Coordinates of C-alpha atoms in Angstrom, one line a residue:
X1311 CA -23.3 19.0 35.5
X1312 CA -23.0 17.6 31.6
X1313 CA -19.2 19.0 30.9
X1314 CA -17.9 16.9 33.9
X1315 CA -20.3 14.4 32.5
X1316 CA -18.4 14.3 29.2
X1317 CA -15.2 14.5 30.7
X1318 CA -15.8 11.0 32.9
X1319 CA -17.1 9.5 29.7
X1320 CA -13.8 10.7 27.0
X1321 CA -11.5 9.3 30.2
X1322 CA -12.8 6.4 29.8
X1323 CA -12.6 6.3 26.6
X1324 CA -10.1 7.1 26.3
X1325 CA -8.5 4.7 29.1
X1326 CA -10.9 1.6 27.7
X1327 CA -9.1 2.5 23.3
X1328 CA -5.8 0.3 24.5
X1329 CA -7.2 -2.7 25.8
X1330 CA -9.3 -3.5 22.7
X1331 CA -13.0 -5.7 23.5
X1332 CA -11.7 -6.3 27.4
X1333 CA -14.7 -7.7 28.3
X1334 CA -17.0 -10.8 26.8
X1335 CA -19.9 -9.6 25.5
X1336 CA -22.5 -10.9 22.5
X1337 CA -24.8 -7.8 21.3
X1338 CA -26.8 -6.6 18.7
X1339 CA -25.4 -4.3 16.0
X1340 CA -21.8 -5.1 17.6
X1341 CA -19.4 -5.1 14.2
X1342 CA -21.1 -1.5 13.6
X1343 CA -21.2 0.2 17.1
X1344 CA -19.5 -1.6 20.1
X1345 CA -16.5 -3.5 18.0
X1346 CA -14.3 -1.7 21.1
X1347 CA -15.2 -1.6 24.7
X1348 CA -14.6 1.7 24.5
X1349 CA -17.3 2.2 22.2
X1350 CA -19.7 2.3 25.0
X1351 CA -18.0 5.2 26.4
X1352 CA -18.3 6.9 22.9
X1353 CA -21.7 6.9 21.9
X1354 CA -23.0 8.9 24.9
X1355 CA -20.2 10.9 24.4
X1356 CA -20.4 11.4 21.1
X1357 CA -24.0 12.5 21.0
X1358 CA -23.2 15.0 24.1
X1359 CA -21.4 16.5 22.2
X1360 CA -22.9 17.0 19.1
X1361 CA -26.1 19.1 21.2
X1362 CA -23.7 21.1 22.6
X1363 CA -24.4 24.5 22.1
X1364 CA -20.6 25.2 22.6
X1365 CA -18.9 26.8 19.1
X1366 CA -17.2 24.4 17.5
X1367 CA -14.7 25.8 15.3
X1368 CA -13.5 23.3 12.5
X1369 CA -9.5 22.8 12.0
X1370 CA -8.7 22.2 8.1
X1371 CA -7.6 18.8 8.3
X1372 CA -10.6 17.6 9.9
X1373 CA -13.0 19.4 7.4
X1374 CA -10.9 17.3 5.1
X1375 CA -11.8 14.3 6.5
X1376 CA -15.8 15.4 6.5
X1377 CA -14.8 16.3 2.9
X1378 CA -13.2 12.9 2.5
X1379 CA -16.0 10.8 3.6
X1380 CA -18.9 12.9 1.8
X1381 CA -16.8 11.6 -1.5
X1382 CA -16.4 7.8 -0.2
X1383 CA -20.3 8.1 0.5
X1384 CA -21.5 9.4 -2.3
X1385 CA -19.1 7.7 -4.7
X1386 CA -19.7 4.4 -3.3
X1387 CA -23.9 4.5 -3.4
X1388 CA -23.2 5.9 -7.2
X1389 CA -20.9 2.4 -7.9
X1390 CA -23.6 0.9 -6.4
X1391 CA -26.3 2.4 -8.2
X1392 CA -24.7 2.1 -11.4
X1393 CA -23.7 -1.5 -11.4
X1394 CA -26.6 -2.4 -10.0
X1395 CA -28.6 -4.3 -13.1
X1396 CA -25.2 -5.6 -14.7
X1397 CA -23.5 -6.8 -12.1
X1398 CA -27.7 -8.1 -10.6
X1399 CA -28.3 -10.2 -6.8
X1400 CA -25.3 -12.7 -5.3
X1401 CA -25.8 -14.6 -2.4
X1402 CA -29.2 -13.3 -2.0
X1403 CA -28.2 -9.6 -1.2
X1404 CA -27.4 -6.1 -4.3
X1405 CA -25.3 -4.3 -4.6
X1406 CA -26.4 -1.4 -2.5
X1407 CA -27.4 -3.5 0.8
X1408 CA -23.0 -4.9 -0.6
X1409 CA -22.0 -0.5 -0.3
X1410 CA -23.9 0.2 2.8
X1411 CA -22.6 -1.4 6.1
X1412 CA -18.9 0.1 4.1
X1413 CA -20.8 3.4 4.2
X1414 CA -22.3 3.0 7.7
X1415 CA -17.7 2.0 8.6
X1416 CA -16.3 5.7 6.7
X1417 CA -18.8 7.7 8.7
X1418 CA -17.9 5.9 12.2
X1419 CA -14.4 6.8 11.7
X1420 CA -15.3 10.8 11.1
X1421 CA -17.5 10.6 14.0
X1422 CA -14.2 9.0 16.1
X1423 CA -11.8 11.9 14.7
X1424 CA -14.0 14.6 14.9
X1425 CA -14.3 13.3 19.1
X1426 CA -11.6 13.1 20.0
X1427 CA -10.5 16.8 18.3
X1428 CA -13.6 17.3 20.5
X1429 CA -12.3 16.6 23.3
X1430 CA -9.2 17.9 23.9
X1431 CA -10.4 21.0 22.9
X1432 CA -12.6 21.5 25.2
X1433 CA -12.2 19.0 28.0
X1434 CA -9.1 17.4 28.5
X1435 CA -5.5 18.7 28.4
X1436 CA -3.1 16.9 27.0
X1437 CA -1.3 16.5 30.6
X1438 CA -4.5 15.3 31.8
X1439 CA -4.5 12.6 29.6
X1440 CA -0.9 11.4 29.8
X1441 CA -2.2 10.0 33.4
X1442 CA -4.8 7.8 31.3
X1443 CA -2.4 6.4 29.4
X1444 CA -0.2 5.4 31.8
X1445 CA -3.0 3.2 33.9
X1446 CA -3.9 2.4 30.6
X1447 CA 0.4 1.3 29.9
X1448 CA 0.3 -0.4 33.3
X1449 CA -3.3 -2.7 32.7
X1450 CA -1.2 -4.0 29.4
X1451 CA 1.9 -5.1 31.3
X1452 CA -0.2 -6.9 33.8
X1453 CA -1.7 -8.7 31.6
X1454 CA 1.1 -9.1 29.5
X1455 CA 3.2 -10.3 32.6
X1456 CA 0.5 -12.4 33.2
X1457 CA -0.4 -14.0 30.7
X1458 CA 4.2 -14.7 30.6
X1459 CA 4.3 -16.3 33.6
X1460 CA 0.7 -18.3 32.9
X1461 CA 2.6 -19.9 29.9
X1462 CA 6.5 -20.3 31.4
X1463 CA 5.4 -20.8 34.5
X1464 CA 1.5 -22.1 35.0
X1465 CA -0.3 -22.8 38.6
X1466 CA -1.3 -20.3 40.2
X1467 CA -0.6 -17.5 37.4
X1468 CA -2.7 -20.5 35.3
X1469 CA -5.4 -20.6 37.6
X1470 CA -6.0 -16.6 37.9
X1471 CA -6.0 -16.1 34.5
X1472 CA -8.3 -18.2 33.8
X1473 CA -10.5 -16.3 36.6
X1474 CA -9.9 -13.4 34.7
X1475 CA -10.5 -14.8 31.6
X1476 CA -14.0 -16.1 32.7
X1477 CA -15.3 -12.1 32.0
X1478 CA -12.3 -10.1 30.8
X1479 CA -11.7 -10.6 26.4
X1480 CA -8.5 -13.2 27.2
X1481 CA -7.1 -15.8 24.6
X1482 CA -7.6 -19.2 26.3
X1483 CA -4.2 -20.2 23.9
X1484 CA -1.1 -19.2 23.9
X1485 CA 0.8 -21.6 22.6
X1486 CA 1.8 -18.5 20.4
X1487 CA 3.0 -16.1 22.9
X1488 CA 1.1 -13.3 25.1
X1489 CA -1.7 -11.5 23.5
X1490 CA -2.5 -8.6 25.5
X1491 CA -6.8 -8.1 24.8
X1492 CA -6.1 -9.6 21.6
X1493 CA -7.4 -12.9 19.7
X1494 CA -4.1 -13.8 18.4
X1495 CA -0.4 -13.5 18.7
X1496 CA 0.0 -10.3 15.9
X1497 CA -2.5 -8.6 18.1
X1498 CA 0.1 -7.2 19.8
X1499 CA 1.5 -5.4 17.2
X1500 CA -1.7 -3.0 17.1
X1501 CA 0.4 -1.3 21.1
X1502 CA 2.8 -0.2 17.8
X1503 CA 0.1 2.1 16.6
X1504 CA -0.2 3.7 19.4
X1505 CA 1.2 2.2 23.2
X1506 CA 5.0 1.9 22.2
X1507 CA 4.9 5.5 19.8
X1508 CA 3.8 7.6 22.9
X1509 CA 6.5 5.7 25.0
X1510 CA 9.3 6.2 22.0
X1511 CA 8.2 10.0 21.8
X1512 CA 8.0 10.7 26.2
X1513 CA 11.7 9.2 25.6
X1514 CA 12.7 11.4 23.4
X1515 CA 11.0 13.9 25.3
X1516 CA 12.6 13.8 28.6
X1517 CA 16.1 13.2 29.0
X1518 CA 17.6 9.5 27.3
X1519 CA 20.9 8.7 29.0
X1520 CA 18.7 9.0 32.9
X1521 CA 18.4 6.0 33.2
X1522 CA 17.1 5.6 36.7
X1523 CA 15.0 8.2 36.5
X1524 CA 13.0 8.3 33.1
X1525 CA 10.2 5.9 34.0
X1526 CA 9.3 5.7 30.3
X1527 CA 12.2 3.9 29.3
X1528 CA 11.4 1.8 32.3
X1529 CA 7.5 1.4 30.6
X1530 CA 9.3 0.7 27.0
X1531 CA 11.5 -1.7 28.3
X1532 CA 9.3 -4.2 30.3
X1533 CA 7.5 -4.5 27.4
X1534 CA 10.3 -6.3 25.4
X1535 CA 10.4 -9.6 26.5
X1536 CA 6.2 -9.9 26.7
X1537 CA 7.4 -9.1 22.8
X1538 CA 9.8 -11.4 22.0
X1539 CA 7.5 -15.1 22.4
X1540 CA 5.4 -13.8 19.9
X1541 CA 6.5 -15.7 16.1
X1542 CA 4.0 -12.7 14.7
X1543 CA 5.4 -11.3 11.0
X1544 CA 4.0 -8.2 12.8
X1545 CA 5.3 -7.5 15.6
X1546 CA 8.9 -8.6 14.5
X1547 CA 8.5 -6.3 11.4
X1548 CA 6.8 -3.0 13.3
X1549 CA 9.7 -3.7 15.5
X1550 CA 12.0 -3.3 13.1
X1551 CA 10.2 0.0 11.8
X1552 CA 10.1 1.2 15.0
X1553 CA 13.7 1.2 15.7
X1554 CA 14.7 2.7 12.2
X1555 CA 12.3 5.3 12.9
X1556 CA 13.7 6.2 16.3
X1557 CA 17.0 6.3 15.0
X1558 CA 16.3 8.4 12.9
X1559 CA 14.6 11.1 15.2
X1560 CA 17.2 10.9 17.4
X1561 CA 19.9 11.9 15.1
X1562 CA 17.3 14.2 13.7
X1563 CA 18.4 14.1 10.1
X1564 CA 15.2 14.8 8.3
X1565 CA 16.8 12.4 4.5
X1566 CA 16.8 8.6 6.9
X1567 CA 13.6 9.9 7.9
X1568 CA 12.8 10.1 4.2
X1569 CA 14.5 7.3 3.0
X1570 CA 12.4 5.5 6.4
X1571 CA 9.3 6.4 4.1
X1572 CA 10.0 5.6 1.4
X1573 CA 11.6 2.1 2.0
X1574 CA 8.3 1.3 4.1
X1575 CA 5.9 2.6 1.4
X1576 CA 7.9 0.5 -1.3
X1577 CA 7.7 -2.3 1.1
X1578 CA 3.8 -2.7 1.6
X1579 CA 3.1 -1.7 -2.3
X1580 CA 5.7 -4.7 -3.1
X1581 CA 3.8 -7.1 -1.8
X1582 CA 0.5 -5.5 -2.7
X1583 CA 1.4 -5.7 -6.0
X1584 CA 3.4 -9.3 -5.9
X1585 CA -0.5 -10.4 -4.5
X1586 CA -1.9 -9.2 -7.2
X1587 CA 0.5 -10.5 -10.2
X1588 CA 0.2 -13.7 -8.3
X1589 CA 4.1 -14.0 -8.0
X1590 CA 3.5 -14.4 -4.4
X1591 CA 5.7 -18.0 -3.6
X1592 CA 8.2 -17.9 -0.5
X1593 CA 11.9 -17.5 -1.7
X1594 CA 13.7 -18.1 1.4
X1595 CA 16.2 -20.2 2.1
X1596 CA 13.7 -22.3 5.0
X1597 CA 11.0 -23.3 5.3
X1598 CA 10.6 -23.9 8.8
X1599 CA 8.2 -22.1 10.7
X1600 CA 10.3 -21.5 13.8
X1601 CA 12.8 -20.1 12.0
X1602 CA 13.2 -15.8 11.8
X1603 CA 13.8 -16.0 8.6
X1604 CA 10.2 -17.1 7.9
X1605 CA 9.0 -14.8 10.3
X1606 CA 10.2 -12.1 8.8
X1607 CA 9.7 -12.7 5.3
X1608 CA 7.8 -16.0 4.7
X1609 CA 5.1 -16.1 6.5
X1610 CA 3.6 -13.4 4.8
X1611 CA 4.4 -14.2 1.2
X1612 CA 3.5 -18.2 2.1
X1613 CA 0.8 -19.2 -0.5
X1614 CA 0.6 -22.3 2.1
X1615 CA -0.2 -20.7 6.0
X1616 CA -4.0 -21.5 6.7
X1617 CA -3.5 -18.3 8.9
X1618 CA -3.0 -15.8 6.8
X1619 CA -5.1 -17.1 3.1
X1620 CA -7.8 -15.0 4.1
X1621 CA -6.0 -11.6 4.6
X1622 CA -4.0 -12.5 1.6
X1623 CA -7.5 -13.4 -0.6
X1624 CA -9.1 -10.1 -0.3
X1625 CA -5.0 -8.2 -1.0
X1626 CA -5.3 -10.4 -4.2
X1627 CA -8.9 -9.6 -5.4
X1628 CA -8.7 -5.9 -4.7
X1629 CA -5.4 -5.9 -6.5
X1630 CA -6.9 -7.5 -9.5
X1631 CA -10.2 -5.6 -9.5
X1632 CA -7.8 -2.3 -9.4
X1633 CA -5.7 -3.7 -12.3
X1634 CA -8.8 -4.2 -14.0
X1635 CA -10.5 -0.4 -13.4
X1636 CA -7.2 1.1 -12.4
X1637 CA -9.5 4.4 -13.3
X1638 CA -12.7 4.3 -11.3
X1639 CA -12.9 1.1 -9.0
X1640 CA -16.1 -0.4 -8.4
X1641 CA -16.9 0.9 -5.0
X1642 CA -16.5 -0.1 -1.4
X1643 CA -18.3 -3.0 -0.4
X1644 CA -19.3 -5.0 -4.7
X1645 CA -15.5 -6.0 -4.3
X1646 CA -16.9 -9.4 -3.7
X1647 CA -18.7 -10.4 -7.0
X1648 CA -15.3 -10.9 -8.0
X1649 CA -13.5 -13.0 -5.2
X1650 CA -14.4 -15.7 -7.1
X1651 CA -13.4 -15.0 -9.6
X1652 CA -9.5 -14.0 -8.8
X1653 CA -9.2 -16.7 -5.8
X1654 CA -6.2 -18.9 -6.6
X1655 CA -8.0 -22.1 -6.1
X1656 CA -4.8 -23.7 -3.3
X1657 CA -7.1 -21.0 -0.9
X1658 CA -9.9 -23.4 -1.1
X1659 CA -8.2 -24.9 0.9
X1660 CA -8.9 -23.0 3.9
X1661 CA -11.9 -23.6 5.3
X1662 CA -13.0 -19.4 5.7
X1663 CA -11.7 -18.9 2.4
X1664 CA -14.5 -21.7 1.4
X1665 CA -17.0 -19.7 3.3
X1666 CA -16.7 -17.2 2.1
X1667 CA -16.7 -18.6 -1.7
X1668 CA -19.8 -20.3 -1.1
X1669 CA -21.9 -17.4 -0.3
X1670 CA -22.1 -18.2 3.4
X1671 CA -21.0 -14.4 5.2
X1672 CA -22.6 -12.8 1.9
X1673 CA -20.9 -10.4 -0.4
X1674 CA -17.8 -10.1 1.5
X1675 CA -15.9 -6.4 1.5
X1676 CA -12.6 -5.7 0.1
X1677 CA -10.5 -6.5 3.2
X1678 CA -9.0 -4.5 6.4
X1679 CA -5.8 -3.1 4.3
X1680 CA -6.0 -0.1 3.5
X1681 CA -5.2 0.8 0.7
X1682 CA -5.7 -2.1 -1.3
X1683 CA -9.3 -1.7 -0.4
X1684 CA -9.1 3.1 -1.3
X1685 CA -7.6 1.0 -4.6
X1686 CA -10.0 -1.4 -5.5
X1687 CA -13.2 1.0 -4.6
X1688 CA -12.6 4.4 -5.9
X1689 CA -9.6 3.5 -7.8
X1690 CA -7.2 6.2 -8.9
X1691 CA -9.9 8.9 -8.6
X1692 CA -9.9 8.1 -4.7
X1693 CA -6.4 8.7 -4.0
X1694 CA -5.8 11.7 -5.5
X1695 CA -9.7 13.5 -3.2
X1696 CA -7.4 11.6 -1.2
X1697 CA -4.2 14.0 -1.1
X1698 CA -6.3 16.9 -1.9
X1699 CA -8.3 16.7 0.6
X1700 CA -6.0 15.0 3.7
X1701 CA -2.3 16.7 1.6
X1702 CA -2.4 18.7 5.0
X1703 CA -0.8 15.9 6.8
X1704 CA 2.5 16.4 5.2
X1705 CA 3.7 19.2 7.3
X1706 CA 3.0 17.2 9.7
X1707 CA 4.9 14.3 8.9
X1708 CA 8.0 15.5 7.2
X1709 CA 10.6 17.2 9.9
X1710 CA 11.4 20.5 8.8
X1711 CA 14.0 22.1 8.8
X1712 CA 15.9 23.4 12.0
X1713 CA 13.2 22.0 14.0
X1714 CA 13.2 22.1 17.4
X1715 CA 10.8 21.0 20.4
X1716 CA 8.8 18.9 18.6
X1717 CA 5.2 18.1 20.3
X1718 CA 4.9 15.0 21.7
X1719 CA 2.1 14.1 20.1
X1720 CA 3.7 14.4 16.7
X1721 CA 6.2 12.5 17.2
X1722 CA 3.5 9.5 17.8
X1723 CA 2.1 10.2 15.0
X1724 CA 5.6 10.4 12.5
X1725 CA 7.1 6.8 14.3
X1726 CA 2.8 5.6 13.2
X1727 CA 2.5 7.0 10.4
X1728 CA 6.1 5.2 9.3
X1729 CA 4.7 1.4 10.2
X1730 CA 0.9 2.6 8.6
X1731 CA 2.7 3.3 4.8
X1732 CA 3.8 -0.4 4.9
X1733 CA 1.6 -2.5 7.0
X1734 CA -1.7 -0.8 5.2
X1735 CA -1.0 -2.5 2.1
X1736 CA -1.2 -5.9 3.5
X1737 CA -3.6 -6.4 7.0
X1738 CA -3.8 -3.2 8.8
X1739 CA -6.9 -0.2 8.2
X1740 CA -8.9 2.8 9.4
X1741 CA -11.9 1.1 9.9
X1742 CA -13.8 -0.3 13.3
X1743 CA -10.0 0.6 14.2
X1744 CA -10.3 2.8 17.1
X1745 CA -6.5 3.3 17.8
X1746 CA -5.7 4.9 14.3
X1747 CA -8.3 6.8 14.2
X1748 CA -6.9 8.0 18.1
X1749 CA -3.4 8.6 16.8
X1750 CA -5.2 10.4 12.6
X1751 CA -6.7 12.5 15.2
X1752 CA -2.8 14.4 16.9
X1753 CA -2.0 16.4 13.8
X1754 CA -5.7 17.9 14.0
X1755 CA -5.8 18.1 17.9
X1756 CA -2.3 19.8 17.5
X1757 CA -3.8 22.0 15.2
X1758 CA -7.1 22.5 16.0
X1759 CA -5.2 24.0 19.6
X1760 CA -3.0 26.5 17.8
X1761 CA -6.1 27.7 16.7
X1762 CA -7.5 27.9 19.9
X1763 CA -4.7 29.8 20.8
X1764 CA -4.7 31.5 18.6
X1765 CA -8.3 32.6 18.9
X1766 CA -7.5 33.4 22.5
X1767 CA -4.9 35.7 21.8
X1768 CA -6.5 38.3 20.2
X1769 CA -9.6 38.4 22.6
X1770 CA -11.5 34.7 21.9
X1771 CA -12.7 32.3 24.2
X1772 CA -13.1 29.6 22.3
X1773 CA -16.2 28.7 23.0

């Protein structure tokens, strides 16, 4: 009975994972426990896993995540203690209170990764999971085309969309284009972390040229009209990155893929460093916000665009903290102590930034971009630990010579990782982003599955 309940909970968790908030709800501790709808199934599923008496073998990569989480938690708490008196109180809070939320977020990331690994080694097979992915894709396409019809045609489609929007978490403002279950056009880019890499991986595994029988290719094509309605720089950059990586995988040339990884990393790093140095001016030939040049290059670097000021202000603060404390950082959650000092005056034009400066939101953390947070919180010490504890990912990132029959989860992960290397410098994070947690789980799931099969070959059953 428990096994069946655990399976159903995980299937629901997996189905709703790409659908974000899905329903409209407002609960206590929502940002910590129920940031997306999948979490309603995660918590009971996790507790059943925790109290399950099955023997749980821990793959090396998962052990690395455990050690990294321990390091981040202990390091952040130690920095909060060290800086407790020097920094003192701010906006009615102190360093200890400011760091607790970040420690909790880090632990929750580990719990989600562990839950995914457990589920795929004890509850569900990859083929079962694929059937769930397909159902999620159908829901996304239905909502996407309903939004497009509401935007372009109106009438009955608008009425139906508004009726669904009274229950589901659907944006009321579609002027910027299709948004699926997100609150803005840039939220569409989350599909390039999971759904699009999955479909591309399926296409590469199938008969690519048999168009009429290739359902995955058809589903992939159906997403294209929904993407091009968006003026989001995140979406268009993700499309360009995915196309480049896919071409590399079709050609099966390791050098091209490595070049994509390096180019992605350098592109993201250059944006973050430019923010930190205060040299982030759009030098394009046009300031027309509808032009492709502005969308791809200008919006990210435009210091007068109110929609990006909040995000870019935290990147500026993170990078300038790193420049001041390159070895140690300042601990996660404490970046807000330097926020006002590092904030360019022009950013005060944003009402969101004004709220932060006034202390209305308490002590702000390092924002959402993963790499700037890592640098400002842990410095080079943290980056070193990242390589030491999670260096095992390398064998799944870089294609091996003459490799054949690469599993779908690994292809998904490689496409995702190339996008992550750039996006994680100016927007994409891990904490509270459980789609990212799932894709980061894929190499660990593959590793755990190989371990389980090996145990079974020598007479063990892995239970």
